[in-house]
């Protein structure tokens, strides 16, 4: 892994799950102070400058992070396990969304539906290929087709993160269908 990729993984840990790892705190909206973050990362023995941080944010393949306007604060756009309110936009979802998972979770998912597990929301993708990639991270990938249009008509809320990930609190199994591959 390249140094900047390793740093990105660490930043994602700090901004989503464990601000403590860099000795910082996030505010209620998930924002970290940029100077504190840079100092905190450097204090762990890693090396990062403002320019390097800007480059990581700009080139991140999933656009995971956002700066505020004057770049004094930074936060992750989604994926948190700690309780923050990133002021998500509630939106009407497309008729279908997709969730990638591993085959060994299927039995439990079909029983109790999709749950956020350690995160704040269930993460859904607009396209099958992205879902497949997410599923592969966990093992033998399986893609579930989510009847998000029906969920929305049934009054269930959906949010679209700043970087295009669809989020919802949970998905009952009646809205799920395993896709043929
Ligand atoms: C599964 C990545 C058993 C769920 C991606 C998943 C994503 C259940 C795992 C983002 C279950 C949780 C999130 C149930 C759900 N029984 N297993 N009832 N309900 N599960 O990593 O969606 O690269 O927390 O299917 O792009 O895999 O990190 O969620 O397999 O957007 O930026 O429990 O992470 O983004 O795994 O991934 P995760 P996820 P980044």
Short mmCIF file of C-alpha atoms and ligand atoms in Angstrom, two decimals:
data_model
loop_
_atom_site.label_atom_id
_atom_site.label_comp_id
_atom_site.label_asym_id
_atom_site.label_seq_id
_atom_site.Cartn_x
_atom_site.Cartn_y
_atom_site.Cartn_z
CA UNK A 1 0.00 0.00 0.00
CA UNK A 2 1.24 3.50 -0.77
CA UNK A 3 1.89 5.85 2.11
CA UNK A 4 -1.02 8.12 1.12
CA UNK A 5 -3.38 5.10 1.01
CA UNK A 6 -2.27 4.05 4.48
CA UNK A 7 -2.84 7.59 5.69
CA UNK A 8 -6.28 7.61 4.10
CA UNK A 9 -7.23 4.41 5.91
CA UNK A 10 -6.06 5.95 9.18
CA UNK A 11 -7.97 9.20 8.52
CA UNK A 12 -11.08 7.20 7.80
CA UNK A 13 -10.65 5.37 11.13
CA UNK A 14 -10.21 8.66 12.98
CA UNK A 15 -13.08 10.54 11.30
CA UNK A 16 -15.60 7.68 11.33
CA UNK A 17 -14.84 5.44 14.26
CA UNK A 18 -12.04 6.42 16.60
CA UNK A 19 -11.04 10.09 16.83
CA UNK A 20 -9.14 9.05 19.94
CA UNK A 21 -6.57 7.29 17.77
CA UNK A 22 -5.29 10.76 16.80
CA UNK A 23 -6.10 12.28 20.19
CA UNK A 24 -8.86 14.50 18.79
CA UNK A 25 -12.61 14.94 19.23
CA UNK A 26 -15.30 15.51 16.62
CA UNK A 27 -18.14 17.95 17.08
CA UNK A 28 -21.78 16.82 16.98
CA UNK A 29 -21.80 17.16 13.18
CA UNK A 30 -18.72 15.02 12.73
CA UNK A 31 -16.29 17.89 12.08
CA UNK A 32 -12.66 17.71 13.18
CA UNK A 33 -10.43 20.76 13.40
CA UNK A 34 -7.93 20.41 10.51
CA UNK A 35 -4.94 21.69 12.46
CA UNK A 36 -5.72 19.37 15.37
CA UNK A 37 -6.10 16.45 12.97
CA UNK A 38 -2.76 17.14 11.26
CA UNK A 39 -0.96 17.60 14.60
CA UNK A 40 -2.70 14.53 16.00
CA UNK A 41 -1.65 12.37 13.04
CA UNK A 42 1.94 13.64 13.23
CA UNK A 43 1.98 12.85 16.96
CA UNK A 44 1.29 9.18 16.17
CA UNK A 45 4.58 9.03 14.23
CA UNK A 46 2.87 9.27 10.85
CA UNK A 47 3.76 12.25 8.65
CA UNK A 48 1.20 14.49 7.02
CA UNK A 49 1.11 18.12 5.86
CA UNK A 50 -1.85 20.30 4.87
CA UNK A 51 -0.88 19.82 1.21
CA UNK A 52 -0.83 16.03 1.60
CA UNK A 53 -4.21 16.08 3.36
CA UNK A 54 -5.71 18.24 0.60
CA UNK A 55 -4.37 15.80 -1.99
CA UNK A 56 -5.91 12.82 -0.15
CA UNK A 57 -9.29 14.56 0.06
CA UNK A 58 -9.16 15.61 -3.62
CA UNK A 59 -8.13 12.24 -5.02
CA UNK A 60 -10.08 9.88 -2.73
CA UNK A 61 -11.73 7.32 -4.99
CA UNK A 62 -15.01 7.46 -3.07
CA UNK A 63 -14.85 11.14 -2.10
CA UNK A 64 -15.05 10.06 1.53
CA UNK A 65 -14.14 13.43 3.09
CA UNK A 66 -15.23 17.06 2.90
CA UNK A 67 -13.61 20.27 4.08
CA UNK A 68 -15.68 23.25 5.19
CA UNK A 69 -15.38 26.39 3.07
CA UNK A 70 -12.19 27.80 4.59
CA UNK A 71 -10.65 24.36 5.12
CA UNK A 72 -10.39 24.75 8.88
CA UNK A 73 -12.62 21.70 9.44
CA UNK A 74 -12.91 18.27 7.85
CA UNK A 75 -15.32 15.35 8.20
CA UNK A 76 -16.19 11.99 6.68
CA UNK A 77 -19.28 12.14 4.46
CA UNK A 78 -20.68 8.80 5.66
CA UNK A 79 -19.75 5.47 7.21
CA UNK A 80 -19.61 6.53 10.87
CA UNK A 81 -19.98 4.18 13.79
CA UNK A 82 -19.88 6.98 16.36
CA UNK A 83 -22.98 9.02 16.88
CA UNK A 84 -22.69 12.16 14.77
CA UNK A 85 -25.24 14.06 12.72
CA UNK A 86 -23.70 14.88 9.33
CA UNK A 87 -26.90 16.69 8.28
CA UNK A 88 -27.85 14.15 5.63
CA UNK A 89 -30.30 15.09 2.89
CA UNK A 90 -33.51 13.14 3.03
CA UNK A 91 -34.39 12.16 -0.54
CA UNK A 92 -36.69 10.03 -2.62
CA UNK A 93 -34.70 6.95 -3.66
CA UNK A 94 -34.73 5.30 -7.08
CA UNK A 95 -37.13 2.36 -7.44
CA UNK A 96 -34.30 -0.11 -6.72
CA UNK A 97 -31.04 0.09 -4.82
CA UNK A 98 -28.46 -2.64 -4.19
CA UNK A 99 -26.60 -3.99 -1.18
CA UNK A 100 -23.52 -6.17 -1.44
CA UNK A 101 -22.83 -8.65 1.32
CA UNK A 102 -21.23 -12.07 1.86
CA UNK A 103 -23.12 -15.32 1.34
CA UNK A 104 -22.55 -16.39 4.94
CA UNK A 105 -24.66 -13.47 6.19
CA UNK A 106 -27.63 -14.27 3.96
CA UNK A 107 -29.52 -16.55 6.30
CA UNK A 108 -29.45 -14.02 9.09
CA UNK A 109 -30.28 -11.13 6.73
CA UNK A 110 -33.28 -12.95 5.28
CA UNK A 111 -34.48 -13.58 8.85
CA UNK A 112 -34.01 -10.18 10.43
CA UNK A 113 -33.45 -7.86 7.47
CA UNK A 114 -30.48 -5.58 6.88
CA UNK A 115 -29.29 -3.88 10.04
CA UNK A 116 -26.65 -1.13 10.31
CA UNK A 117 -24.48 -3.42 12.48
CA UNK A 118 -21.63 -1.25 13.76
CA UNK A 119 -22.51 1.78 11.62
CA UNK A 120 -25.30 4.33 11.94
CA UNK A 121 -27.05 3.32 8.69
CA UNK A 122 -27.41 0.49 6.21
CA UNK A 123 -25.39 1.42 3.12
CA UNK A 124 -26.96 0.97 -0.30
CA UNK A 125 -25.59 1.54 -3.80
CA UNK A 126 -27.24 2.82 -6.94
CA UNK A 127 -25.54 0.25 -9.12
CA UNK A 128 -24.96 -3.48 -8.95
CA UNK A 129 -21.22 -3.37 -9.62
CA UNK A 130 -20.52 -1.07 -6.66
CA UNK A 131 -22.61 -3.33 -4.41
CA UNK A 132 -20.67 -6.34 -5.68
CA UNK A 133 -17.36 -4.64 -4.78
CA UNK A 134 -18.64 -3.84 -1.28
CA UNK A 135 -19.78 -7.46 -0.87
CA UNK A 136 -16.37 -8.79 -1.88
CA UNK A 137 -14.80 -7.04 1.12
CA UNK A 138 -16.65 -9.52 3.34
CA UNK A 139 -16.15 -12.78 1.40
CA UNK A 140 -18.14 -14.49 -1.35
CA UNK A 141 -20.14 -11.58 -2.65
CA UNK A 142 -23.91 -11.71 -2.98
CA UNK A 143 -25.94 -8.75 -4.21
CA UNK A 144 -29.37 -8.01 -2.79
CA UNK A 145 -31.87 -5.96 -4.73
CA UNK A 146 -33.67 -3.56 -2.41
CA UNK A 147 -37.20 -2.43 -3.23
CA UNK A 148 -36.45 1.11 -2.13
CA UNK A 149 -39.34 2.64 -4.07
CA UNK A 150 -41.84 0.53 -2.11
CA UNK A 151 -40.05 1.29 1.17
CA UNK A 152 -40.34 4.99 0.42
CA UNK A 153 -44.06 4.65 -0.39
CA UNK A 154 -44.41 2.83 2.93
CA UNK A 155 -43.03 5.91 4.68
CA UNK A 156 -39.45 4.81 5.27
CA UNK A 157 -36.84 7.54 5.04
CA UNK A 158 -33.80 7.53 2.77
CA UNK A 159 -30.80 9.82 2.80
CA UNK A 160 -28.18 10.54 0.16
CA UNK A 161 -24.71 11.27 1.50
CA UNK A 162 -22.51 14.01 0.09
CA UNK A 163 -20.58 11.32 -1.81
CA UNK A 164 -23.57 9.53 -3.31
CA UNK A 165 -24.13 6.63 -0.89
CA UNK A 166 -27.80 5.86 -0.09
CA UNK A 167 -28.51 5.34 3.59
CA UNK A 168 -31.47 4.07 5.57
CA UNK A 169 -31.94 2.85 9.12
CA UNK A 170 -32.83 -0.75 8.29
CA UNK A 171 -34.35 -2.86 5.53
CA UNK A 172 -36.96 -5.50 6.37
CA UNK A 173 -36.44 -8.75 4.51
CA UNK A 174 -39.74 -8.41 2.64
CA UNK A 175 -38.07 -5.65 0.60
CA UNK A 176 -35.04 -7.79 -0.28
CA UNK A 177 -34.43 -10.10 -3.18
CA UNK A 178 -31.28 -12.07 -3.83
CA UNK A 179 -30.00 -11.44 -7.33
CA UNK A 180 -29.10 -14.22 -9.73
CA UNK A 181 -25.48 -13.95 -10.76
C1 LIG B 1 -24.07 -7.30 7.09
C2 LIG B 1 -17.57 0.91 2.44
C3 LIG B 1 -26.00 -10.52 9.38
C4 LIG B 1 -24.02 -6.39 5.90
C5 LIG B 1 -18.58 0.56 1.40
C6 LIG B 1 -22.52 -6.16 5.78
C7 LIG B 1 -19.88 0.89 2.03
C8 LIG B 1 -25.86 -8.45 8.39
C9 LIG B 1 -22.05 -6.20 7.22
C10 LIG B 1 -19.62 1.07 3.48
C11 LIG B 1 -27.18 -8.14 8.79
C12 LIG B 1 -21.72 -4.83 7.79
C13 LIG B 1 -20.43 0.13 4.29
C14 LIG B 1 -27.88 -9.12 9.52
C15 LIG B 1 -26.41 -6.47 7.69
N1 LIG B 1 -27.28 -10.28 9.79
N2 LIG B 1 -25.27 -9.64 8.69
N3 LIG B 1 -29.15 -8.92 9.93
N4 LIG B 1 -27.48 -6.92 8.35
N5 LIG B 1 -25.42 -7.39 7.71
O1 LIG B 1 -18.80 -2.75 6.58
O2 LIG B 1 -22.44 -2.09 3.82
O3 LIG B 1 -14.75 1.87 1.53
O4 LIG B 1 -20.56 -2.13 8.30
O5 LIG B 1 -24.57 -7.00 4.75
O6 LIG B 1 -18.35 1.25 0.21
O7 LIG B 1 -20.42 -3.63 3.92
O8 LIG B 1 -15.27 2.01 3.98
O9 LIG B 1 -21.20 -2.29 5.93
O10 LIG B 1 -21.93 -7.19 5.05
O11 LIG B 1 -20.47 2.04 1.53
O12 LIG B 1 -15.59 3.99 2.50
O13 LIG B 1 -23.12 -6.77 7.98
O14 LIG B 1 -18.23 0.80 3.66
O15 LIG B 1 -17.09 2.18 2.28
O16 LIG B 1 -20.55 -4.38 7.18
O17 LIG B 1 -20.11 -1.21 3.97
P1 LIG B 1 -20.19 -2.84 7.06
P2 LIG B 1 -21.09 -2.40 4.34
P3 LIG B 1 -15.60 2.54 2.58
#
